[in-house]
Amino acid sequence: MGQISALFAQKVIDVAVAAGPSGGARRRVLYQSIGVDPDAPIDPKQMVPDTDYYALCERVAREAPQGASVPIRVGSSMRCDDYGAFGLAWKSAVDLRGSYQRAERYARVLTSVSTYECIAEDGRFFMTLNRTGERRLGMRLSNEQTIVAVTQISREVAQEPFSPDAVYFRHSAPDDICAHESYFGCPVHYDADRDAIQVSKQHLLAPNKLGDASISAFFDTHMDREIAEMPDEQELDGRVRNLVSRALS
């Protein structure tokens, strides 16, 4: 069974609570549905089963007004500081490519079910999300949230206004994509061969606002230590599925 940081569940629940009148009671019920103490502070290192997280995403999207826009509201609420040390490593990277490389190396502190790749292909650059498993509604919503969150924290660290050149999702489009097109400010493609944002070389290599090579190296060391201390809970078949998924066109 895969694991996903309770941080993301918190953001989903925040959106659900904001959309309804019975906020406090609903918040408690939703946290209990994923086995998290509603009265305890959320630690990004705290994990919930991926199946519980996907069920939470499905429930909130079905019950919330304008449910198709829930992934936009969740992902766009993310900030670097929400991610703890991972967010500081992202923010202190010298450029956006460096931030994306931190996601490639250290995403395991936030999830065991996703990996990232910064890919150069025919003169185009993609920040790609790789996730295995049945593409039920909850996973599709989670993938959208993740791509939005990557865009959001890219905008947070970039010196110049950031928008992707294009966005790609492997799944079919929801009934209403107005919120997606408005948020990304670029073409959004569905039934694609990847889950990714396409990023211009100019954006990729532009210095980050707070980029600092020495601070970045410090957080690299910190994150390397944190990764080394983590139990490898991903079974062999899961690692093989991830590698095969990344190799397929």
PDB file of C-alpha atoms in Angstrom, residues 17-141:
ATOM      1  CA  VAL A  17     -14.623  22.957   5.012  1.00  0.00           C
ATOM      2  CA  ALA A  18     -14.505  26.351   3.270  1.00  0.00           C
ATOM      3  CA  ALA A  19     -17.243  25.236   0.872  1.00  0.00           C
ATOM      4  CA  GLY A  20     -19.784  24.190   3.519  1.00  0.00           C
ATOM      5  CA  PRO A  21     -21.687  25.749   6.444  1.00  0.00           C
ATOM      6  CA  SER A  22     -20.960  23.014   9.031  1.00  0.00           C
ATOM      7  CA  GLY A  23     -17.201  23.517   8.895  1.00  0.00           C
ATOM      8  CA  GLY A  24     -16.042  22.226  12.280  1.00  0.00           C
ATOM      9  CA  ALA A  25     -18.091  19.047  12.326  1.00  0.00           C
ATOM     10  CA  ARG A  26     -17.296  18.259   8.684  1.00  0.00           C
ATOM     11  CA  ARG A  27     -13.596  18.809   9.280  1.00  0.00           C
ATOM     12  CA  ARG A  28     -13.603  16.279  12.124  1.00  0.00           C
ATOM     13  CA  VAL A  29     -15.481  13.662  10.094  1.00  0.00           C
ATOM     14  CA  LEU A  30     -13.144  14.004   7.103  1.00  0.00           C
ATOM     15  CA  TYR A  31      -9.988  13.720   9.204  1.00  0.00           C
ATOM     16  CA  GLN A  32     -11.361  10.659  10.966  1.00  0.00           C
ATOM     17  CA  SER A  33     -12.118   9.074   7.575  1.00  0.00           C
ATOM     18  CA  ILE A  34      -8.371   8.948   6.846  1.00  0.00           C
ATOM     19  CA  GLY A  35      -7.315   7.959  10.352  1.00  0.00           C
ATOM     20  CA  VAL A  36      -5.819  11.337  11.315  1.00  0.00           C
ATOM     21  CA  ASP A  37      -6.411  13.068  14.664  1.00  0.00           C
ATOM     22  CA  PRO A  38      -8.359  16.246  13.800  1.00  0.00           C
ATOM     23  CA  ASP A  39      -7.006  18.003  16.890  1.00  0.00           C
ATOM     24  CA  ALA A  40      -3.303  17.356  16.240  1.00  0.00           C
ATOM     25  CA  PRO A  41      -1.069  19.628  14.118  1.00  0.00           C
ATOM     26  CA  ILE A  42      -0.282  18.262  10.671  1.00  0.00           C
ATOM     27  CA  ASP A  43       3.309  17.179  10.064  1.00  0.00           C
ATOM     28  CA  PRO A  44       4.321  16.745   6.377  1.00  0.00           C
ATOM     29  CA  LYS A  45       6.119  13.547   7.467  1.00  0.00           C
ATOM     30  CA  GLN A  46       2.853  12.016   8.684  1.00  0.00           C
ATOM     31  CA  MET A  47       1.519   9.638   6.047  1.00  0.00           C
ATOM     32  CA  VAL A  48      -1.917   8.311   5.133  1.00  0.00           C
ATOM     33  CA  PRO A  49      -2.682   5.308   2.901  1.00  0.00           C
ATOM     34  CA  ASP A  50      -3.015   6.321  -0.734  1.00  0.00           C
ATOM     35  CA  THR A  51      -6.375   4.540  -1.041  1.00  0.00           C
ATOM     36  CA  ASP A  52      -7.790   6.597   1.847  1.00  0.00           C
ATOM     37  CA  TYR A  53      -6.430   9.789   0.304  1.00  0.00           C
ATOM     38  CA  TYR A  54      -7.951   9.048  -3.104  1.00  0.00           C
ATOM     39  CA  ALA A  55     -11.297   8.260  -1.452  1.00  0.00           C
ATOM     40  CA  LEU A  56     -11.110  11.610   0.361  1.00  0.00           C
ATOM     41  CA  CYS A  57     -10.457  13.448  -2.921  1.00  0.00           C
ATOM     42  CA  GLU A  58     -13.412  11.715  -4.564  1.00  0.00           C
ATOM     43  CA  ARG A  59     -15.729  12.498  -1.662  1.00  0.00           C
ATOM     44  CA  VAL A  60     -14.837  16.168  -1.504  1.00  0.00           C
ATOM     45  CA  ALA A  61     -15.047  16.657  -5.286  1.00  0.00           C
ATOM     46  CA  ARG A  62     -18.485  15.025  -5.404  1.00  0.00           C
ATOM     47  CA  GLU A  63     -19.867  16.991  -2.469  1.00  0.00           C
ATOM     48  CA  ALA A  64     -18.313  20.423  -3.073  1.00  0.00           C
ATOM     49  CA  PRO A  65     -19.875  23.081  -5.299  1.00  0.00           C
ATOM     50  CA  GLN A  66     -18.042  23.231  -8.652  1.00  0.00           C
ATOM     51  CA  GLY A  67     -16.412  19.904  -7.808  1.00  0.00           C
ATOM     52  CA  ALA A  68     -14.318  19.878 -10.999  1.00  0.00           C
ATOM     53  CA  SER A  69     -12.414  22.906  -9.716  1.00  0.00           C
ATOM     54  CA  VAL A  70     -11.468  21.289  -6.373  1.00  0.00           C
ATOM     55  CA  PRO A  71      -8.000  20.211  -7.642  1.00  0.00           C
ATOM     56  CA  ILE A  72      -7.313  23.826  -8.682  1.00  0.00           C
ATOM     57  CA  ARG A  73      -8.361  25.137  -5.272  1.00  0.00           C
ATOM     58  CA  VAL A  74      -6.313  22.513  -3.435  1.00  0.00           C
ATOM     59  CA  GLY A  75      -3.146  22.754  -5.523  1.00  0.00           C
ATOM     60  CA  SER A  76      -3.131  26.550  -5.680  1.00  0.00           C
ATOM     61  CA  SER A  77      -3.282  26.732  -1.875  1.00  0.00           C
ATOM     62  CA  MET A  78       0.154  25.110  -1.574  1.00  0.00           C
ATOM     63  CA  ARG A  79       3.165  27.168  -0.481  1.00  0.00           C
ATOM     64  CA  CYS A  80       6.812  26.156  -0.225  1.00  0.00           C
ATOM     65  CA  ASP A  81       6.763  26.583   3.547  1.00  0.00           C
ATOM     66  CA  ASP A  82       3.971  23.993   3.820  1.00  0.00           C
ATOM     67  CA  TYR A  83       6.408  21.294   2.712  1.00  0.00           C
ATOM     68  CA  GLY A  84       8.927  21.694   5.530  1.00  0.00           C
ATOM     69  CA  ALA A  85      12.537  20.959   4.611  1.00  0.00           C
ATOM     70  CA  PHE A  86      11.517  19.846   1.120  1.00  0.00           C
ATOM     71  CA  GLY A  87       9.962  23.266   0.477  1.00  0.00           C
ATOM     72  CA  LEU A  88      13.090  25.034   1.693  1.00  0.00           C
ATOM     73  CA  ALA A  89      15.212  22.893  -0.630  1.00  0.00           C
ATOM     74  CA  TRP A  90      12.889  23.818  -3.513  1.00  0.00           C
ATOM     75  CA  LYS A  91      12.956  27.528  -2.636  1.00  0.00           C
ATOM     76  CA  SER A  92      16.736  27.798  -2.182  1.00  0.00           C
ATOM     77  CA  ALA A  93      17.637  26.072  -5.480  1.00  0.00           C
ATOM     78  CA  VAL A  94      19.473  28.495  -7.746  1.00  0.00           C
ATOM     79  CA  ASP A  95      16.974  28.152 -10.608  1.00  0.00           C
ATOM     80  CA  LEU A  96      13.726  26.373 -11.458  1.00  0.00           C
ATOM     81  CA  ARG A  97      15.561  23.429 -12.971  1.00  0.00           C
ATOM     82  CA  GLY A  98      17.299  23.032  -9.616  1.00  0.00           C
ATOM     83  CA  SER A  99      13.931  23.091  -7.858  1.00  0.00           C
ATOM     84  CA  TYR A 100      12.633  20.378 -10.181  1.00  0.00           C
ATOM     85  CA  GLN A 101      15.748  18.302  -9.577  1.00  0.00           C
ATOM     86  CA  ARG A 102      14.998  18.431  -5.831  1.00  0.00           C
ATOM     87  CA  ALA A 103      11.585  16.957  -6.584  1.00  0.00           C
ATOM     88  CA  GLU A 104      13.248  14.188  -8.613  1.00  0.00           C
ATOM     89  CA  ARG A 105      15.579  13.365  -5.713  1.00  0.00           C
ATOM     90  CA  TYR A 106      13.486  13.969  -2.624  1.00  0.00           C
ATOM     91  CA  ALA A 107       9.780  13.460  -3.427  1.00  0.00           C
ATOM     92  CA  ARG A 108       9.863  10.236  -1.398  1.00  0.00           C
ATOM     93  CA  VAL A 109       9.664  12.278   1.808  1.00  0.00           C
ATOM     94  CA  LEU A 110       6.127  13.264   0.710  1.00  0.00           C
ATOM     95  CA  THR A 111       4.853  10.153  -1.056  1.00  0.00           C
ATOM     96  CA  SER A 112       5.788   6.594  -1.966  1.00  0.00           C
ATOM     97  CA  VAL A 113       3.495   6.493  -5.004  1.00  0.00           C
ATOM     98  CA  SER A 114       4.877   9.303  -7.176  1.00  0.00           C
ATOM     99  CA  THR A 115       8.139  10.213  -8.824  1.00  0.00           C
ATOM    100  CA  TYR A 116       9.129  13.227 -10.906  1.00  0.00           C
ATOM    101  CA  GLU A 117      11.351  13.771 -13.922  1.00  0.00           C
ATOM    102  CA  CYS A 118      12.565  16.920 -15.639  1.00  0.00           C
ATOM    103  CA  ILE A 119      12.726  15.773 -19.272  1.00  0.00           C
ATOM    104  CA  ALA A 120      14.238  17.440 -22.335  1.00  0.00           C
ATOM    105  CA  GLU A 121      12.555  16.231 -25.521  1.00  0.00           C
ATOM    106  CA  ASP A 122      12.910  17.686 -29.031  1.00  0.00           C
ATOM    107  CA  GLY A 123      13.857  21.093 -27.652  1.00  0.00           C
ATOM    108  CA  ARG A 124      10.955  21.102 -25.184  1.00  0.00           C
ATOM    109  CA  PHE A 125      11.194  20.729 -21.404  1.00  0.00           C
ATOM    110  CA  PHE A 126       8.710  18.866 -19.225  1.00  0.00           C
ATOM    111  CA  MET A 127       8.301  18.526 -15.482  1.00  0.00           C
ATOM    112  CA  THR A 128       6.637  15.117 -15.416  1.00  0.00           C
ATOM    113  CA  LEU A 129       4.668  13.329 -12.706  1.00  0.00           C
ATOM    114  CA  ASN A 130       4.878   9.522 -12.738  1.00  0.00           C
ATOM    115  CA  ARG A 131       2.334   7.628 -10.661  1.00  0.00           C
ATOM    116  CA  THR A 132       1.312   3.995 -10.896  1.00  0.00           C
ATOM    117  CA  GLY A 133      -1.939   2.325  -9.896  1.00  0.00           C
ATOM    118  CA  GLU A 134      -5.540   2.184 -11.028  1.00  0.00           C
ATOM    119  CA  ARG A 135      -6.564   5.534 -12.504  1.00  0.00           C
ATOM    120  CA  ARG A 136      -9.753   5.848 -10.516  1.00  0.00           C
ATOM    121  CA  LEU A 137     -11.315   9.260  -9.994  1.00  0.00           C
ATOM    122  CA  GLY A 138      -9.371   9.915  -6.779  1.00  0.00           C
ATOM    123  CA  MET A 139      -6.019   9.365  -8.460  1.00  0.00           C
ATOM    124  CA  ARG A 140      -6.989  11.573 -11.395  1.00  0.00           C
ATOM    125  CA  LEU A 141      -7.991  14.351  -8.998  1.00  0.00           C
TER     126      LEU A 141
END
